[in-house]
């Protein structure tokens, strides 16, 4: 029987504090790069962002949200109207169907309001755990951790939050990152992974936590 890969120990508390203090100093108010105006537009934007870039989603939703920034307005726009707005995004036909379906559920079951429960959010078409956690964090200010490929990579490379899958990394962030950094932790990590600790060639020469990171294959 093949034994599961043994995970390295997370960085000790003092090192976590030092790392997140530097990330906070470099970016005191990290924000999601998706453009939204309320919890509903955030749900839609994150649902559309699967296998798409934030830049591409923002281009598509600029016109969409100008005419439909509530579930009822989205239903009034209709499937054809939504599809026309999001056709530049990958998997746009299914995503447009999901946007209409989740809008209908929000109107019929939640009084047109976005719920602040992970389980309720995950009951919406096209909304998985990561999307739900983004909404809980960015719209409702819960310290939920939305783990994507960038955070998974950074969490394991730096040993801030080692894990075999995204849910293990999510739990590792919750268990090991100091409480005062929990609210913004996933945004610091995603931005660090997107612009510094990149997949193929991390930009170690400009990394603010270079000397605190145990990653053995540094590029500088």
Coordinates of N, CA and C in Angstrom, one line a residue:
X1 N 0.8 -1.2 0.0 CA 0.0 0.0 0.0 C 0.9 1.2 0.0
X2 N 0.6 2.2 -0.9 CA 1.4 3.4 -1.0 C 1.0 4.3 0.1
X3 N 2.0 4.8 0.9 CA 1.7 5.7 1.9 C 1.6 7.1 1.4
X4 N 0.6 7.9 1.9 CA 0.5 9.3 1.4 C 1.8 10.1 1.7
X5 N 2.1 11.1 0.8 CA 3.3 11.9 1.0 C 3.2 12.6 2.3
X6 N 4.3 12.6 3.1 CA 4.3 13.3 4.4 C 4.6 14.7 4.1
X7 N 3.7 15.5 4.7 CA 3.9 17.0 4.6 C 4.9 17.6 5.5
X8 N 5.6 18.6 5.0 CA 6.6 19.3 5.9 C 5.8 20.0 7.0
X9 N 6.5 20.3 8.1 CA 5.8 21.1 9.1 C 5.7 22.6 8.7
X10 N 4.5 23.2 9.0 CA 4.4 24.6 8.7 C 5.4 25.4 9.4
X11 N 5.7 26.6 8.9 CA 6.7 27.5 9.5 C 6.2 27.8 10.9
X12 N 7.2 28.0 11.8 CA 6.8 28.4 13.2 C 6.1 29.8 13.3
X13 N 5.4 30.0 14.4 CA 4.6 31.2 14.6 C 5.4 32.5 14.3
X14 N 6.6 32.6 14.9 CA 7.4 33.8 14.8 C 7.7 34.1 13.3
X15 N 8.0 33.0 12.6 CA 8.3 33.2 11.2 C 7.1 33.6 10.4
X16 N 5.9 33.1 10.7 CA 4.7 33.5 10.1 C 4.4 34.9 10.3
X17 N 4.6 35.4 11.6 CA 4.4 36.8 11.9 C 5.3 37.7 11.1
X18 N 6.6 37.3 11.0 CA 7.5 38.1 10.2 C 7.2 38.2 8.7
X19 N 6.7 37.0 8.1 CA 6.4 37.0 6.7 C 5.1 37.9 6.5
X20 N 4.1 37.7 7.2 CA 2.9 38.5 7.0 C 3.0 40.0 7.4
X21 N 3.9 40.3 8.3 CA 4.2 41.7 8.6 C 4.8 42.3 7.4
X22 N 5.7 41.6 6.7 CA 6.3 42.2 5.5 C 5.3 42.4 4.4
X23 N 4.5 41.3 4.2 CA 3.5 41.4 3.1 C 2.5 42.6 3.4
X24 N 2.2 42.7 4.7 CA 1.3 43.8 5.0 C 2.0 45.2 4.8
X25 N 3.2 45.3 5.1 CA 4.0 46.5 4.9 C 4.0 46.9 3.5
X26 N 4.2 45.9 2.6 CA 4.3 46.1 1.2 C 3.0 46.4 0.6
X27 N 1.9 45.9 1.1 CA 0.6 46.1 0.6 C -0.4 46.1 1.7
X28 N -0.6 47.3 2.4 CA -1.4 47.4 3.6 C -2.9 47.0 3.4
X29 N -3.4 47.3 2.2 CA -4.8 47.0 2.0 C -5.0 46.2 0.7
X30 N -4.7 45.0 0.7 CA -4.8 44.1 -0.5 C -6.3 44.0 -0.9
X31 N -6.5 44.1 -2.2 CA -7.9 44.0 -2.7 C -8.0 42.9 -3.8
X32 N -9.1 42.3 -3.9 CA -9.3 41.4 -5.1 C -9.2 42.2 -6.3
X33 N -8.7 41.7 -7.4 CA -8.6 42.4 -8.6 C -9.8 42.3 -9.5
X34 N -10.8 41.6 -9.1 CA -12.1 41.6 -9.7 C -12.9 42.8 -9.3
X35 N -13.5 43.5 -10.3 CA -14.3 44.7 -10.0 C -15.7 44.3 -9.7
X36 N -16.2 44.8 -8.6 CA -17.6 44.5 -8.1 C -18.1 45.7 -7.3
X37 N -19.5 45.8 -7.2 CA -20.1 46.9 -6.5 C -20.9 46.4 -5.3
X38 N -21.2 45.1 -5.2 CA -22.1 44.6 -4.2 C -21.9 43.1 -4.1
X39 N -22.4 42.4 -3.1 CA -22.2 41.0 -3.0 C -22.7 40.2 -4.2
X40 N -23.7 40.6 -4.9 CA -24.2 39.9 -6.0 C -23.2 40.0 -7.2
X41 N -22.8 41.2 -7.5 CA -21.8 41.3 -8.6 C -20.5 40.6 -8.3
X42 N -20.2 40.5 -7.0 CA -19.0 39.7 -6.7 C -19.2 38.2 -6.9
X43 N -20.4 37.7 -6.5 CA -20.7 36.3 -6.8 C -20.6 36.0 -8.3
X44 N -21.2 36.9 -9.1 CA -21.1 36.7 -10.6 C -19.7 36.8 -11.1
X45 N -19.0 37.8 -10.7 CA -17.6 37.9 -11.2 C -16.7 36.7 -10.9
X46 N -16.8 36.2 -9.6 CA -16.0 35.1 -9.2 C -16.4 33.8 -10.0
X47 N -17.7 33.7 -10.1 CA -18.2 32.5 -10.9 C -17.7 32.5 -12.3
X48 N -17.7 33.7 -12.9 CA -17.2 33.9 -14.3 C -15.7 33.7 -14.4
X49 N -15.0 33.8 -13.3 CA -13.5 33.9 -13.4 C -12.8 32.5 -13.5
X50 N -13.6 31.4 -13.3 CA -13.1 30.1 -13.4 C -12.4 29.9 -14.8
X51 N -11.2 29.5 -14.9 CA -10.4 29.3 -16.1 C -10.4 30.6 -17.0
X52 N -10.4 31.7 -16.3 CA -10.3 33.0 -17.0 C -9.5 34.0 -16.2
X53 N -9.0 35.0 -16.8 CA -8.2 36.0 -16.0 C -9.1 37.0 -15.5
X54 N -8.7 37.7 -14.4 CA -9.5 38.7 -13.8 C -9.6 39.9 -14.8
X55 N -8.6 40.2 -15.5 CA -8.6 41.2 -16.5 C -9.7 41.0 -17.5
X56 N -9.8 39.7 -18.0 CA -10.8 39.4 -19.0 C -12.2 39.4 -18.5
X57 N -12.3 39.0 -17.2 CA -13.6 39.1 -16.6 C -14.1 40.5 -16.4
X58 N -13.2 41.3 -15.9 CA -13.5 42.7 -15.7 C -14.0 43.4 -17.0
X59 N -13.3 43.1 -18.1 CA -13.7 43.7 -19.4 C -15.2 43.3 -19.7
X60 N -15.5 42.0 -19.5 CA -16.8 41.5 -19.8 C -17.9 42.1 -18.9
X61 N -17.6 42.2 -17.6 CA -18.6 42.6 -16.6 C -18.8 44.1 -16.6
X62 N -17.9 44.8 -17.1 CA -18.1 46.3 -17.1 C -19.4 46.7 -17.7
X63 N -19.7 46.1 -18.9 CA -21.0 46.4 -19.5 C -22.1 45.6 -18.9
X64 N -21.9 44.4 -18.5 CA -22.9 43.6 -17.9 C -23.4 44.2 -16.6
X65 N -22.5 44.6 -15.7 CA -23.0 45.2 -14.4 C -23.6 46.6 -14.6
X66 N -23.3 47.2 -15.6 CA -23.9 48.5 -15.9 C -25.4 48.4 -16.1
X67 N -25.8 47.3 -16.6 CA -27.3 47.1 -16.8 C -27.9 46.1 -15.9
X68 N -27.1 45.3 -15.2 CA -27.7 44.2 -14.4 C -26.8 44.0 -13.1
X69 N -27.1 44.7 -12.1 CA -26.3 44.6 -10.9 C -27.1 44.0 -9.7
X70 N -28.2 43.5 -10.0 CA -29.0 42.8 -9.0 C -29.6 41.5 -9.6
X71 N -29.9 40.5 -8.8 CA -30.5 39.3 -9.4 C -31.7 39.5 -10.3
X72 N -32.6 40.4 -9.9 CA -33.8 40.6 -10.8 C -33.4 41.2 -12.1
X73 N -32.5 42.2 -12.1 CA -32.1 42.8 -13.3 C -31.4 41.8 -14.2
X74 N -30.7 40.9 -13.6 CA -30.0 39.9 -14.4 C -31.0 39.0 -15.1
X75 N -32.1 38.6 -14.3 CA -33.1 37.8 -14.9 C -33.8 38.6 -16.0
X76 N -34.1 39.8 -15.8 CA -34.7 40.7 -16.8 C -33.9 40.8 -18.1
X77 N -32.6 40.8 -17.9 CA -31.7 40.8 -19.1 C -31.8 39.5 -19.9
X78 N -31.9 38.4 -19.2 CA -32.2 37.1 -19.9 C -30.9 36.4 -20.3
X79 N -31.1 35.2 -20.7 CA -29.9 34.4 -21.0 C -29.2 34.9 -22.3
X80 N -29.9 35.3 -23.3 CA -29.2 35.8 -24.5 C -28.4 37.1 -24.2
X81 N -29.0 37.9 -23.4 CA -28.3 39.2 -23.0 C -27.1 38.9 -22.2
X82 N -27.2 38.0 -21.2 CA -26.0 37.7 -20.4 C -24.9 37.1 -21.3
X83 N -25.3 36.1 -22.2 CA -24.4 35.5 -23.1 C -23.6 36.4 -23.9
X84 N -24.3 37.4 -24.5 CA -23.7 38.4 -25.3 C -22.6 39.2 -24.6
X85 N -22.9 39.5 -23.3 CA -21.9 40.3 -22.5 C -20.7 39.4 -22.2
X86 N -20.8 38.1 -21.9 CA -19.7 37.3 -21.4 C -19.1 36.4 -22.5
X87 N -19.4 36.6 -23.7 CA -18.9 35.7 -24.8 C -17.4 35.7 -25.0
X88 N -16.7 36.7 -24.4 CA -15.3 36.7 -24.6 C -14.6 35.9 -23.5
X89 N -15.3 35.3 -22.6 CA -14.8 34.5 -21.5 C -14.9 33.1 -21.8
X90 N -13.9 32.3 -21.4 CA -13.9 30.9 -21.7 C -15.1 30.2 -21.0
X91 N -15.7 29.2 -21.7 CA -16.9 28.4 -21.2 C -18.1 29.4 -21.0
X92 N -18.2 30.4 -21.8 CA -19.2 31.5 -21.6 C -20.6 31.0 -21.6
X93 N -20.9 30.0 -22.5 CA -22.3 29.5 -22.6 C -22.8 28.9 -21.2
X94 N -22.0 28.0 -20.7 CA -22.4 27.4 -19.4 C -22.4 28.4 -18.3
X95 N -21.4 29.3 -18.3 CA -21.3 30.3 -17.3 C -22.5 31.3 -17.3
X96 N -23.0 31.6 -18.5 CA -24.2 32.5 -18.7 C -25.4 31.8 -18.1
X97 N -25.5 30.5 -18.4 CA -26.6 29.7 -17.8 C -26.6 29.7 -16.3
X98 N -25.4 29.5 -15.7 CA -25.2 29.5 -14.3 C -25.6 30.9 -13.7
X99 N -25.2 31.9 -14.3 CA -25.6 33.3 -13.8 C -27.1 33.5 -13.8
X100 N -27.8 33.0 -14.8 CA -29.2 33.1 -14.8 C -29.8 32.2 -13.7
X101 N -29.3 31.0 -13.6 CA -29.8 30.1 -12.7 C -29.6 30.5 -11.2
X102 N -28.4 31.0 -10.9 CA -28.2 31.5 -9.6 C -29.0 32.8 -9.3
X103 N -29.2 33.6 -10.3 CA -30.0 34.8 -10.1 C -31.4 34.4 -9.7
X104 N -32.0 33.4 -10.4 CA -33.3 33.0 -10.2 C -33.5 32.4 -8.7
X105 N -32.5 31.6 -8.3 CA -32.5 31.1 -7.0 C -32.4 32.2 -5.9
X106 N -31.6 33.2 -6.1 CA -31.5 34.3 -5.2 C -32.8 35.0 -5.1
X107 N -33.5 35.2 -6.2 CA -34.8 35.9 -6.2 C -35.8 35.1 -5.5
X108 N -35.9 33.8 -5.9 CA -37.0 32.9 -5.4 C -36.8 32.4 -4.0
X109 N -35.6 32.2 -3.6 CA -35.3 31.5 -2.3 C -34.7 32.4 -1.3
X110 N -34.0 33.5 -1.7 CA -33.3 34.4 -0.7 C -33.7 35.8 -0.8
X111 N -34.9 36.1 -1.4 CA -35.4 37.4 -1.4 C -34.5 38.4 -2.1
X112 N -33.8 37.9 -3.1 CA -32.9 38.8 -3.9 C -31.6 39.2 -3.2
X113 N -31.3 38.6 -2.1 CA -30.1 38.9 -1.3 C -29.1 37.8 -1.4
X114 N -27.9 38.1 -1.4 CA -26.8 37.1 -1.4 C -26.7 36.6 0.1
X115 N -26.8 35.3 0.3 CA -26.6 34.8 1.7 C -25.2 34.8 2.2
X116 N -25.0 35.0 3.5 CA -23.7 35.0 4.1 C -23.3 33.7 4.8
X117 N -23.8 32.6 4.2 CA -23.5 31.3 4.6 C -22.8 30.5 3.5
X118 N -21.7 29.8 3.9 CA -20.9 29.0 2.9 C -21.8 28.0 2.2
X119 N -22.6 27.2 3.1 CA -23.4 26.2 2.5 C -24.5 26.8 1.6
X120 N -25.1 27.9 1.9 CA -26.1 28.5 1.1 C -25.5 29.0 -0.2
X121 N -24.3 29.6 -0.1 CA -23.6 30.1 -1.3 C -23.3 28.9 -2.3
X122 N -22.8 27.8 -1.7 CA -22.4 26.6 -2.5 C -23.6 25.9 -3.1
X123 N -24.8 26.3 -2.7 CA -26.0 25.7 -3.3 C -26.3 26.4 -4.6
X124 N -25.7 27.5 -4.9 CA -25.9 28.2 -6.1 C -25.2 27.6 -7.3
X125 N -25.7 27.5 -8.5 CA -25.0 26.9 -9.7 C -23.8 27.7 -10.0
X126 N -22.7 27.0 -10.2 CA -21.4 27.6 -10.6 C -20.6 28.2 -9.4
X127 N -21.1 28.0 -8.2 CA -20.4 28.5 -7.0 C -19.9 27.3 -6.2
X128 N -18.6 27.2 -6.1 CA -17.9 26.1 -5.3 C -17.4 26.7 -4.1
X129 N -16.6 26.0 -3.4 CA -16.1 26.4 -2.1 C -15.2 27.6 -2.2
X130 N -14.3 27.7 -3.2 CA -13.4 28.8 -3.4 C -14.2 30.1 -3.6
X131 N -15.2 30.0 -4.5 CA -16.1 31.2 -4.8 C -16.8 31.6 -3.6
X132 N -17.3 30.7 -2.8 CA -18.1 31.0 -1.6 C -17.1 31.7 -0.6
X133 N -15.9 31.2 -0.5 CA -15.0 31.8 0.5 C -14.6 33.2 0.0
X134 N -14.4 33.5 -1.3 CA -14.1 34.8 -1.8 C -15.3 35.8 -1.4
X135 N -16.5 35.3 -1.6 CA -17.6 36.2 -1.2 C -17.7 36.4 0.3
X136 N -17.6 35.4 1.1 CA -17.6 35.6 2.5 C -16.5 36.5 3.0
X137 N -15.3 36.4 2.4 CA -14.2 37.3 2.8 C -14.4 38.7 2.3
X138 N -14.6 38.9 1.0 CA -14.5 40.2 0.4 C -15.9 41.0 0.6
X139 N -17.0 40.3 0.6 CA -18.3 41.0 0.7 C -18.8 41.1 2.2
X140 N -18.5 40.0 3.0 CA -19.0 40.0 4.3 C -18.0 40.1 5.4
X141 N -16.7 40.1 5.0 CA -15.6 40.4 5.9 C -15.4 39.2 6.9
X142 N -15.7 38.0 6.5 CA -15.4 36.9 7.3 C -13.9 36.4 6.9
X143 N -13.1 35.9 7.9 CA -11.8 35.5 7.5 C -11.7 34.1 6.8
X144 N -12.5 34.0 5.8 CA -12.5 32.8 5.0 C -11.3 32.8 4.0
X145 N -10.8 31.6 3.7 CA -9.6 31.5 2.9 C -9.9 30.8 1.6
X146 N -9.9 31.6 0.5 CA -10.2 31.1 -0.8 C -8.9 30.7 -1.5
X147 N -8.7 29.4 -1.6 CA -7.4 28.8 -2.1 C -7.5 28.5 -3.5
X148 N -6.7 29.1 -4.3 CA -6.6 28.8 -5.8 C -5.2 28.2 -6.1
X149 N -4.9 28.1 -7.3 CA -3.6 27.5 -7.7 C -2.4 28.3 -7.2
X150 N -2.5 29.7 -7.2 CA -1.4 30.5 -6.7 C -1.2 30.3 -5.2
X151 N -2.3 30.3 -4.4 CA -2.1 30.1 -3.0 C -1.6 28.7 -2.7
X152 N -2.1 27.7 -3.4 CA -1.7 26.4 -3.2 C -0.2 26.3 -3.4
X153 N 0.3 26.9 -4.5 CA 1.8 26.9 -4.7 C 2.6 27.6 -3.7
X154 N 2.1 28.8 -3.3 CA 2.9 29.6 -2.3 C 2.8 29.0 -1.0
X155 N 1.7 28.5 -0.6 CA 1.5 27.8 0.7 C 2.5 26.7 0.9
X156 N 2.7 25.9 -0.2 CA 3.6 24.7 -0.1 C 5.1 25.2 -0.3
X157 N 5.3 26.1 -1.2 CA 6.7 26.5 -1.4 C 7.3 27.1 -0.2
X158 N 6.6 28.0 0.4 CA 7.1 28.8 1.6 C 6.9 28.0 2.9
X159 N 6.1 27.0 2.9 CA 5.7 26.2 4.1 C 4.8 27.1 5.0
X160 N 4.3 28.2 4.5 CA 3.3 28.9 5.3 C 2.1 28.0 5.6
X161 N 1.7 27.3 4.6 CA 0.5 26.4 4.7 C 0.6 25.2 3.8
X162 N 1.4 24.2 4.2 CA 1.6 23.0 3.4 C 0.2 22.2 3.3
X163 N 0.0 21.6 2.1 CA -1.2 20.7 2.0 C -1.1 20.0 0.7
X164 N -1.8 18.8 0.7 CA -1.8 18.0 -0.5 C -2.9 18.4 -1.5
X165 N -3.9 19.1 -1.0 CA -4.9 19.7 -1.9 C -5.4 21.0 -1.4
X166 N -6.3 21.7 -2.1 CA -6.6 23.0 -1.7 C -7.3 23.1 -0.3
X167 N -8.1 22.1 0.0 CA -8.7 22.1 1.3 C -7.7 21.9 2.5
X168 N -6.7 21.1 2.3 CA -5.6 21.0 3.3 C -4.9 22.4 3.4
X169 N -4.6 23.0 2.3 CA -4.0 24.3 2.4 C -4.9 25.3 3.1
X170 N -6.2 25.3 2.8 CA -7.1 26.2 3.5 C -7.1 26.0 5.0
X171 N -7.1 24.7 5.4 CA -7.1 24.4 6.8 C -5.8 24.9 7.5
X172 N -4.7 24.7 6.7 CA -3.4 25.0 7.2 C -3.2 26.5 7.4
X173 N -3.8 27.3 6.5 CA -3.8 28.8 6.7 C -4.6 29.1 8.0
X174 N -5.8 28.5 8.1 CA -6.6 28.8 9.3 C -5.9 28.4 10.6
X175 N -5.1 27.3 10.5 CA -4.5 26.8 11.7 C -3.2 27.5 12.1
X176 N -2.5 28.0 11.1 CA -1.1 28.4 11.3 C -0.9 29.9 11.1
X177 N -1.6 30.6 10.3 CA -1.4 32.0 10.1 C -2.0 32.8 11.3
X178 N -1.2 33.7 11.9 CA -1.7 34.4 13.0 C -3.0 35.1 12.8
X179 N -3.8 35.1 13.8 CA -5.2 35.5 13.7 C -5.3 36.9 13.1
X180 N -4.4 37.8 13.5 CA -4.5 39.2 13.0 C -4.3 39.4 11.5
X181 N -3.8 38.3 10.9 CA -3.5 38.4 9.4 C -4.6 37.6 8.6
X182 N -5.5 36.9 9.3 CA -6.4 36.0 8.6 C -7.3 36.7 7.6
X183 N -7.8 37.8 7.9 CA -8.7 38.5 7.1 C -8.1 38.7 5.7
X184 N -6.9 39.1 5.6 CA -6.3 39.5 4.3 C -5.3 38.4 3.8
X185 N -5.2 37.3 4.5 CA -4.1 36.4 4.2 C -4.2 35.8 2.8
X186 N -5.4 35.5 2.3 CA -5.6 34.8 1.0 C -5.3 35.9 -0.1
X187 N -5.6 37.1 0.1 CA -5.3 38.2 -0.9 C -3.8 38.4 -1.0
X188 N -3.1 38.5 0.2 CA -1.7 38.7 0.1 C -1.0 37.5 -0.6
X189 N -1.5 36.3 -0.3 CA -0.9 35.1 -0.9 C -1.2 35.0 -2.4
X190 N -2.4 35.3 -2.8 CA -2.7 35.2 -4.2 C -1.9 36.3 -5.0
X191 N -1.8 37.5 -4.5 CA -1.1 38.5 -5.2 C 0.4 38.2 -5.2
X192 N 0.9 37.6 -4.2 CA 2.3 37.2 -4.1 C 2.6 36.1 -5.1
X193 N 1.7 35.1 -5.2 CA 1.8 34.1 -6.2 C 1.7 34.5 -7.7
X194 N 0.8 35.5 -7.9 CA 0.5 36.0 -9.2 C 1.7 36.8 -9.8
X195 N 2.3 37.6 -8.9 CA 3.3 38.6 -9.4 C 4.7 38.3 -8.9
X196 N 4.9 37.6 -7.9 CA 6.3 37.4 -7.4 C 6.7 35.9 -7.4
X197 N 5.9 35.1 -6.7 CA 6.3 33.6 -6.6 C 5.6 32.9 -7.7
X198 N 5.9 33.2 -8.9 CA 5.3 32.6 -10.1 C 5.7 31.2 -10.3
X199 N 4.8 30.5 -11.1 CA 4.9 29.0 -11.2 C 6.3 28.6 -11.8
X200 N 6.6 29.1 -13.0 CA 7.7 28.5 -13.7 C 9.0 29.1 -13.2
X201 N 9.0 30.4 -13.0 CA 10.3 31.1 -12.5 C 9.9 32.1 -11.5
X202 N 10.0 31.8 -10.2 CA 9.7 32.8 -9.2 C 10.7 33.9 -9.2
X203 N 10.1 35.1 -9.0 CA 11.0 36.3 -9.0 C 11.6 36.6 -7.7
X204 N 12.5 35.7 -7.3 CA 13.0 35.7 -5.9 C 13.9 37.0 -5.7
X205 N 14.4 37.6 -6.7 CA 15.3 38.7 -6.5 C 14.5 39.9 -6.0
X206 N 13.2 40.0 -6.2 CA 12.4 41.1 -5.8 C 11.4 40.7 -4.7
X207 N 11.6 39.5 -4.1 CA 10.7 39.0 -3.1 C 10.9 39.6 -1.8
X208 N 9.9 40.2 -1.2 CA 10.0 40.8 0.2 C 10.3 39.8 1.3
X209 N 10.0 38.5 1.1 CA 10.2 37.5 2.1 C 11.3 36.5 1.7
X210 N 12.2 37.0 0.9 CA 13.3 36.1 0.3 C 14.0 35.4 1.5
X211 N 14.5 36.1 2.4 CA 15.3 35.5 3.5 C 14.6 34.7 4.5
X212 N 13.2 34.8 4.5 CA 12.4 34.0 5.4 C 11.8 32.8 4.8
X213 N 12.0 32.6 3.5 CA 11.4 31.5 2.7 C 12.3 30.4 2.6
X214 N 11.9 29.1 3.0 CA 12.7 28.0 2.9 C 12.8 27.3 1.6
X215 N 12.2 27.8 0.6 CA 12.1 27.2 -0.8 C 13.6 27.0 -1.3
X216 N 13.9 25.8 -1.6 CA 15.3 25.4 -2.0 C 15.7 25.8 -3.4
X217 N 14.7 26.0 -4.3 CA 15.1 26.3 -5.7 C 14.9 27.8 -6.0
X218 N 15.4 28.6 -5.2 CA 15.3 30.1 -5.4 C 16.1 30.4 -6.7
X219 N 15.6 31.5 -7.3 CA 16.2 31.9 -8.6 C 17.3 32.9 -8.4
X220 N 17.5 33.4 -7.2 CA 18.5 34.3 -6.9 C 19.0 34.1 -5.5

